[in-house]
PDB file of C-alpha atoms in Angstrom:
ATOM      1  CA  MET A   1      80.293 134.532 120.280  1.00 53.00           C
ATOM      2  CA  SER A   2      79.274 134.056 116.649  1.00 56.00           C
ATOM      3  CA  PRO A   3      79.204 137.055 114.269  1.00 52.00           C
ATOM      4  CA  ILE A   4      75.398 137.064 114.360  1.00 61.00           C
ATOM      5  CA  GLU A   5      75.368 137.121 118.183  1.00 61.00           C
ATOM      6  CA  SER A   6      77.674 140.167 118.251  1.00 71.00           C
ATOM      7  CA  GLN A   7      74.748 142.216 116.884  1.00 92.00           C
ATOM      8  CA  LEU A   8      71.772 143.476 118.869  1.00 95.00           C
ATOM      9  CA  SER A   9      69.032 140.850 119.013  1.00 97.00           C
ATOM     10  CA  ILE A  10      65.494 141.472 117.761  1.00 97.00           C
ATOM     11  CA  GLN A  11      64.401 141.855 121.383  1.00 96.00           C
ATOM     12  CA  GLU A  12      67.132 144.382 122.214  1.00 96.00           C
ATOM     13  CA  SER A  13      66.487 146.323 118.995  1.00 96.00           C
ATOM     14  CA  LEU A  14      62.687 146.451 118.927  1.00 95.00           C
ATOM     15  CA  TYR A  15      61.541 146.272 122.550  1.00 93.00           C
ATOM     16  CA  PRO A  16      64.469 146.777 124.928  1.00 94.00           C
ATOM     17  CA  ASP A  17      62.251 147.966 127.806  1.00 94.00           C
ATOM     18  CA  LEU A  18      59.891 144.970 127.791  1.00 93.00           C
ATOM     19  CA  THR A  19      59.673 143.134 131.127  1.00 93.00           C
ATOM     20  CA  CYS A  20      58.405 139.797 129.744  1.00 92.00           C
ATOM     21  CA  PHE A  21      59.935 136.911 131.701  1.00 91.00           C
ATOM     22  CA  GLY A  22      61.118 135.067 128.577  1.00 91.00           C
ATOM     23  CA  CYS A  23      62.181 137.734 126.138  1.00 90.00           C
ATOM     24  CA  GLY A  24      62.239 140.971 128.108  1.00 92.00           C
ATOM     25  CA  HIS A  25      65.652 142.415 128.671  1.00 93.00           C
ATOM     26  CA  ALA A  26      64.247 144.805 131.282  1.00 94.00           C
ATOM     27  CA  ASN A  27      63.323 141.876 133.567  1.00 94.00           C
ATOM     28  CA  PRO A  28      66.353 141.219 135.802  1.00 93.00           C
ATOM     29  CA  ASP A  29      65.152 137.684 136.632  1.00 92.00           C
ATOM     30  CA  GLY A  30      64.072 136.654 133.122  1.00 91.00           C
ATOM     31  CA  PHE A  31      65.636 134.523 130.404  1.00 93.00           C
ATOM     32  CA  HIS A  32      66.777 137.532 128.286  1.00 94.00           C
ATOM     33  CA  LEU A  33      66.234 135.506 125.121  1.00 96.00           C
ATOM     34  CA  ARG A  34      68.155 136.826 122.118  1.00 97.00           C
ATOM     35  CA  SER A  35      66.715 135.986 118.703  1.00 98.00           C
ATOM     36  CA  TYR A  36      68.367 136.850 115.390  1.00 98.00           C
ATOM     37  CA  ARG A  37      67.411 136.754 111.726  1.00 97.00           C
ATOM     38  CA  ASP A  38      69.381 134.195 109.724  1.00 96.00           C
ATOM     39  CA  GLY A  39      68.067 134.245 106.172  1.00 94.00           C
ATOM     40  CA  GLU A  40      64.383 133.286 106.297  1.00 92.00           C
ATOM     41  CA  LEU A  41      64.684 131.797 109.786  1.00 97.00           C
ATOM     42  CA  THR A  42      64.807 133.420 113.187  1.00 98.00           C
ATOM     43  CA  VAL A  43      67.312 131.624 115.418  1.00 98.00           C
ATOM     44  CA  ALA A  44      68.377 131.678 119.049  1.00 98.00           C
ATOM     45  CA  THR A  45      70.220 129.622 121.626  1.00 97.00           C
ATOM     46  CA  PHE A  46      68.792 128.879 125.053  1.00 97.00           C
ATOM     47  CA  THR A  47      70.845 127.303 127.823  1.00 95.00           C
ATOM     48  CA  PRO A  48      68.690 125.701 130.538  1.00 94.00           C
ATOM     49  CA  ARG A  49      69.693 126.125 134.156  1.00 91.00           C
ATOM     50  CA  PRO A  50      69.427 123.497 136.934  1.00 91.00           C
ATOM     51  CA  GLU A  51      66.277 125.150 138.315  1.00 92.00           C
ATOM     52  CA  HIS A  52      64.510 124.405 135.004  1.00 93.00           C
ATOM     53  CA  ASP A  53      64.501 120.670 135.865  1.00 91.00           C
ATOM     54  CA  ASN A  54      61.223 118.784 135.420  1.00 96.00           C
ATOM     55  CA  GLY A  55      62.063 116.586 138.412  1.00 95.00           C
ATOM     56  CA  PHE A  56      63.563 113.817 136.237  1.00 95.00           C
ATOM     57  CA  GLY A  57      66.726 115.516 135.012  1.00 94.00           C
ATOM     58  CA  PHE A  58      65.230 117.027 131.853  1.00 96.00           C
ATOM     59  CA  LEU A  59      63.971 120.461 130.848  1.00 96.00           C
ATOM     60  CA  ASN A  60      60.510 121.325 132.203  1.00 96.00           C
ATOM     61  CA  GLY A  61      57.754 121.472 129.552  1.00 96.00           C
ATOM     62  CA  GLY A  62      56.498 124.838 130.765  1.00 96.00           C
ATOM     63  CA  ILE A  63      59.958 126.319 130.296  1.00 96.00           C
ATOM     64  CA  ILE A  64      60.118 124.830 126.789  1.00 97.00           C
ATOM     65  CA  THR A  65      56.738 126.369 125.979  1.00 98.00           C
ATOM     66  CA  THR A  66      57.719 129.770 127.373  1.00 97.00           C
ATOM     67  CA  VAL A  67      60.984 129.877 125.453  1.00 97.00           C
ATOM     68  CA  LEU A  68      59.337 128.866 122.176  1.00 98.00           C
ATOM     69  CA  ASP A  69      56.445 131.315 122.696  1.00 98.00           C
ATOM     70  CA  CYS A  70      58.909 134.148 123.320  1.00 97.00           C
ATOM     71  CA  HIS A  71      61.025 133.112 120.341  1.00 98.00           C
ATOM     72  CA  THR A  72      57.940 133.305 118.097  1.00 98.00           C
ATOM     73  CA  ALA A  73      57.338 136.790 119.544  1.00 97.00           C
ATOM     74  CA  ALA A  74      60.606 137.884 117.965  1.00 98.00           C
ATOM     75  CA  VAL A  75      59.378 136.678 114.567  1.00 98.00           C
ATOM     76  CA  VAL A  76      56.048 138.458 115.025  1.00 98.00           C
ATOM     77  CA  MET A  77      57.555 141.743 116.177  1.00 97.00           C
ATOM     78  CA  TRP A  78      60.132 141.668 113.378  1.00 97.00           C
ATOM     79  CA  GLU A  79      57.425 140.997 110.746  1.00 98.00           C
ATOM     80  CA  ALA A  80      55.186 143.747 112.179  1.00 98.00           C
ATOM     81  CA  ASP A  81      58.055 146.240 112.341  1.00 97.00           C
ATOM     82  CA  LYS A  82      59.117 145.445 108.766  1.00 97.00           C
ATOM     83  CA  ARG A  83      55.588 146.250 107.560  1.00 98.00           C
ATOM     84  CA  GLY A  84      55.059 149.313 109.755  1.00 97.00           C
ATOM     85  CA  TRP A  85      52.295 147.664 111.831  1.00 97.00           C
ATOM     86  CA  ASN A  86      52.712 149.635 115.033  1.00 96.00           C
ATOM     87  CA  ALA A  87      50.936 149.058 118.326  1.00 94.00           C
ATOM     88  CA  GLU A  88      47.536 150.703 118.538  1.00 93.00           C
ATOM     89  CA  ILE A  89      46.936 153.425 121.106  1.00 93.00           C
ATOM     90  CA  GLY A  90      46.701 151.758 124.508  1.00 92.00           C
ATOM     91  CA  ALA A  91      48.408 148.528 123.364  1.00 92.00           C
ATOM     92  CA  PRO A  92      51.993 147.899 124.487  1.00 90.00           C
ATOM     93  CA  VAL A  93      52.775 145.744 121.412  1.00 93.00           C
ATOM     94  CA  PRO A  94      51.094 145.303 118.012  1.00 96.00           C
ATOM     95  CA  PHE A  95      50.282 141.578 118.455  1.00 97.00           C
ATOM     96  CA  ILE A  96      49.584 139.249 121.379  1.00 96.00           C
ATOM     97  CA  THR A  97      49.690 135.460 121.734  1.00 97.00           C
ATOM     98  CA  ALA A  98      46.214 134.030 121.075  1.00 97.00           C
ATOM     99  CA  GLY A  99      47.005 130.325 121.094  1.00 98.00           C
ATOM    100  CA  LEU A 100      49.776 127.765 121.273  1.00 98.00           C
ATOM    101  CA  GLU A 101      49.989 124.191 120.074  1.00 98.00           C
ATOM    102  CA  VAL A 102      53.060 122.515 121.550  1.00 98.00           C
ATOM    103  CA  LYS A 103      54.333 118.992 120.983  1.00 98.00           C
ATOM    104  CA  PHE A 104      57.007 117.395 123.140  1.00 98.00           C
ATOM    105  CA  LEU A 105      58.770 114.890 120.902  1.00 98.00           C
ATOM    106  CA  ARG A 106      61.544 113.600 123.176  1.00 97.00           C
ATOM    107  CA  PRO A 107      63.202 114.581 126.462  1.00 97.00           C
ATOM    108  CA  THR A 108      65.326 117.724 126.368  1.00 96.00           C
ATOM    109  CA  PRO A 109      68.556 117.694 128.400  1.00 93.00           C
ATOM    110  CA  LEU A 110      69.455 120.324 130.953  1.00 92.00           C
ATOM    111  CA  GLY A 111      72.671 122.307 130.682  1.00 81.00           C
ATOM    112  CA  PRO A 112      73.801 122.368 127.053  1.00 85.00           C
ATOM    113  CA  GLY A 113      72.775 125.156 124.696  1.00 94.00           C
ATOM    114  CA  LEU A 114      69.612 124.350 122.760  1.00 97.00           C
ATOM    115  CA  SER A 115      68.846 125.685 119.285  1.00 98.00           C
ATOM    116  CA  LEU A 116      65.606 127.517 118.599  1.00 98.00           C
ATOM    117  CA  ARG A 117      64.383 128.050 115.060  1.00 98.00           C
ATOM    118  CA  ALA A 118      61.201 129.761 113.891  1.00 98.00           C
ATOM    119  CA  GLU A 119      59.564 131.001 110.716  1.00 98.00           C
ATOM    120  CA  PRO A 120      56.216 132.539 109.849  1.00 98.00           C
ATOM    121  CA  GLU A 121      53.511 130.365 108.317  1.00 98.00           C
ATOM    122  CA  LYS A 122      51.000 133.186 107.780  1.00 98.00           C
ATOM    123  CA  VAL A 123      51.434 136.945 107.981  1.00 98.00           C
ATOM    124  CA  SER A 124      48.552 139.417 107.787  1.00 98.00           C
ATOM    125  CA  GLU A 125      47.763 142.665 109.556  1.00 97.00           C
ATOM    126  CA  SER A 126      45.259 140.883 111.806  1.00 97.00           C
ATOM    127  CA  GLU A 127      47.009 137.535 112.423  1.00 98.00           C
ATOM    128  CA  ILE A 128      50.498 136.076 112.341  1.00 98.00           C
ATOM    129  CA  VAL A 129      51.099 132.330 112.711  1.00 98.00           C
ATOM    130  CA  VAL A 130      54.615 131.115 113.479  1.00 98.00           C
ATOM    131  CA  ASN A 131      56.107 127.615 113.625  1.00 98.00           C
ATOM    132  CA  ALA A 132      59.034 127.022 115.957  1.00 98.00           C
ATOM    133  CA  GLU A 133      61.201 124.140 117.064  1.00 98.00           C
ATOM    134  CA  LEU A 134      63.650 123.363 119.839  1.00 98.00           C
ATOM    135  CA  VAL A 135      66.595 121.227 118.692  1.00 98.00           C
ATOM    136  CA  PHE A 136      69.419 119.496 120.509  1.00 97.00           C
ATOM    137  CA  ASP A 137      71.939 117.047 119.074  1.00 95.00           C
ATOM    138  CA  GLU A 138      70.377 117.558 115.620  1.00 96.00           C
ATOM    139  CA  LYS A 139      67.047 116.163 116.891  1.00 97.00           C
ATOM    140  CA  GLN A 140      63.790 118.028 117.292  1.00 98.00           C
ATOM    141  CA  ARG A 141      62.841 117.945 120.972  1.00 98.00           C
ATOM    142  CA  ALA A 142      59.695 120.079 120.776  1.00 98.00           C
ATOM    143  CA  THR A 143      57.659 122.017 118.231  1.00 98.00           C
ATOM    144  CA  LEU A 144      55.267 124.890 118.711  1.00 98.00           C
ATOM    145  CA  ARG A 145      52.719 126.556 116.452  1.00 98.00           C
ATOM    146  CA  ALA A 146      51.773 129.986 117.747  1.00 98.00           C
ATOM    147  CA  GLN A 147      48.842 132.113 116.685  1.00 98.00           C
ATOM    148  CA  TRP A 148      49.271 135.831 117.303  1.00 98.00           C
ATOM    149  CA  LEU A 149      46.408 138.286 116.861  1.00 98.00           C
ATOM    150  CA  ARG A 150      46.422 142.037 116.508  1.00 97.00           C
ATOM    151  CA  PHE A 151      46.302 143.548 120.014  1.00 96.00           C
ATOM    152  CA  ARG A 152      43.204 145.740 120.087  1.00 91.00           C
ATOM    153  CA  PRO A 153      42.631 147.258 123.538  1.00 85.00           C
ATOM    154  CA  ARG A 154      38.988 147.531 124.556  1.00 79.00           C
TER     155      ARG A 154
END
């Protein structure tokens, strides 16, 4: 375990009771993604399991999208927390995914640990946009641009 991974992750620190499949540590069947700040980047490692197979021996695109979406959530929640942008009354979190643009650049292998990196492109109290990438063997395998909007319950 690296020194950074010996600390509590953003998910464990800011929303430990969240049941989200990708990043919720309160979901016993989820991925339990752990994202950490490393300078200006937010980083994580994700190790695919055999059941994440796309049928051809590579990582399923939906799993890639879920992991990257949840990794951008860590960036968003960290940015919101840093600025004191709390969830509004009736909202479980201050921001919610509004849109994703994902690009699959090359097949992603199953089994080995994959690197996730993300950084904000735009940060305002009403919208946060985050760019993320999944990397293996020093090659980008997928990229994702996520738009997050302020969660305003109706």
